[in-house]
Amino acid sequence: MTSIDDTLSEIRWLRNEIWRCRRSLKTVLPAAERQAVEKRLHEQLSAFERLLSSAFPLTLSSKVYSGKSTTIGQTGSSEALMVNVAIPSSGLFGKPNSG
């Protein structure tokens, strides 16, 4: 089993290789060399994504934070969509929610 330091080191190495490939692609290259660099870049990006997903398996999606949706104004108005997430029902700072 590899340590987190080894994994982070490999992530940094792949990131640096990706940057090198991208810098290289910004220069004038013969067609064959350009194809080789593009292929290498694609391989490194795939390896980078695999390594990140194995090192950090938790992902956050919009479904986690969807909360309750309420529209303001006309019903069905896509412009006035408000998402009520983490708003306590008793009001702000524990004060009763009275008029």
mmCIF file of C-alpha atoms in Angstrom, residues 11-79:
data_model
loop_
_atom_site.group_PDB
_atom_site.id
_atom_site.type_symbol
_atom_site.label_atom_id
_atom_site.label_comp_id
_atom_site.label_asym_id
_atom_site.label_seq_id
_atom_site.Cartn_x
_atom_site.Cartn_y
_atom_site.Cartn_z
ATOM 1 C CA ILE A 11 -0.239 13.491 -8.690
ATOM 2 C CA ARG A 12 2.214 16.415 -8.799
ATOM 3 C CA TRP A 13 4.453 14.591 -11.278
ATOM 4 C CA LEU A 14 1.523 13.877 -13.602
ATOM 5 C CA ARG A 15 0.304 17.469 -13.312
ATOM 6 C CA ASN A 16 3.754 18.732 -14.276
ATOM 7 C CA GLU A 17 3.922 16.344 -17.237
ATOM 8 C CA ILE A 18 0.501 17.550 -18.409
ATOM 9 C CA TRP A 19 1.697 21.147 -18.196
ATOM 10 C CA ARG A 20 4.827 20.249 -20.209
ATOM 11 C CA CYS A 21 2.755 18.612 -22.930
ATOM 12 C CA ARG A 22 0.426 21.598 -23.122
ATOM 13 C CA ARG A 23 3.359 24.020 -23.344
ATOM 14 C CA SER A 24 4.902 21.858 -26.046
ATOM 15 C CA LEU A 25 1.656 21.881 -28.037
ATOM 16 C CA LYS A 26 1.699 25.686 -28.062
ATOM 17 C CA THR A 27 4.911 25.599 -30.113
ATOM 18 C CA VAL A 28 5.384 24.746 -33.768
ATOM 19 C CA LEU A 29 5.852 20.982 -34.074
ATOM 20 C CA PRO A 30 6.013 18.572 -36.996
ATOM 21 C CA ALA A 31 2.729 16.684 -37.488
ATOM 22 C CA ALA A 32 4.088 13.336 -36.277
ATOM 23 C CA GLU A 33 5.593 14.844 -33.141
ATOM 24 C CA ARG A 34 2.397 16.820 -32.435
ATOM 25 C CA GLN A 35 0.349 13.597 -32.656
ATOM 26 C CA ALA A 36 2.756 11.849 -30.281
ATOM 27 C CA VAL A 37 2.524 14.709 -27.753
ATOM 28 C CA GLU A 38 -1.291 14.794 -28.031
ATOM 29 C CA LYS A 39 -1.426 11.028 -27.452
ATOM 30 C CA ARG A 40 0.893 11.352 -24.445
ATOM 31 C CA LEU A 41 -1.212 14.216 -23.064
ATOM 32 C CA HIS A 42 -4.368 12.130 -23.371
ATOM 33 C CA GLU A 43 -2.698 9.193 -21.580
ATOM 34 C CA GLN A 44 -1.462 11.439 -18.782
ATOM 35 C CA LEU A 45 -4.854 13.085 -18.337
ATOM 36 C CA SER A 46 -6.483 9.652 -18.051
ATOM 37 C CA ALA A 47 -3.883 8.501 -15.532
ATOM 38 C CA PHE A 48 -4.306 11.753 -13.587
ATOM 39 C CA GLU A 49 -8.088 11.322 -13.375
ATOM 40 C CA ARG A 50 -7.759 7.668 -12.322
ATOM 41 C CA LEU A 51 -5.225 8.551 -9.650
ATOM 42 C CA LEU A 52 -7.337 11.408 -8.308
ATOM 43 C CA SER A 53 -10.476 9.271 -8.143
ATOM 44 C CA SER A 54 -8.633 6.502 -6.292
ATOM 45 C CA ALA A 55 -6.816 8.890 -3.936
ATOM 46 C CA PHE A 56 -9.879 11.033 -3.217
ATOM 47 C CA PRO A 57 -12.928 8.819 -3.744
ATOM 48 C CA LEU A 58 -15.441 11.239 -2.208
ATOM 49 C CA THR A 59 -17.145 13.546 -4.656
ATOM 50 C CA LEU A 60 -19.732 16.202 -4.073
ATOM 51 C CA SER A 61 -22.619 16.483 -6.454
ATOM 52 C CA SER A 62 -25.359 19.044 -6.772
ATOM 53 C CA LYS A 63 -27.847 16.440 -5.522
ATOM 54 C CA VAL A 64 -26.257 16.548 -2.079
ATOM 55 C CA TYR A 65 -27.007 20.257 -1.726
ATOM 56 C CA SER A 66 -30.274 20.470 -3.639
ATOM 57 C CA GLY A 67 -32.414 21.285 -0.597
ATOM 58 C CA LYS A 68 -35.963 22.588 -0.893
ATOM 59 C CA SER A 69 -36.667 24.889 -3.829
ATOM 60 C CA THR A 70 -39.131 27.755 -3.660
ATOM 61 C CA THR A 71 -40.019 30.134 -6.445
ATOM 62 C CA ILE A 72 -40.468 33.823 -5.793
ATOM 63 C CA GLY A 73 -42.885 35.770 -7.941
ATOM 64 C CA GLN A 74 -44.743 33.963 -10.692
ATOM 65 C CA THR A 75 -45.087 30.225 -10.527
ATOM 66 C CA GLY A 76 -42.752 28.554 -12.969
ATOM 67 C CA SER A 77 -40.424 31.536 -13.172
ATOM 68 C CA SER A 78 -36.966 30.144 -13.870
ATOM 69 C CA GLU A 79 -35.364 33.471 -12.988
#
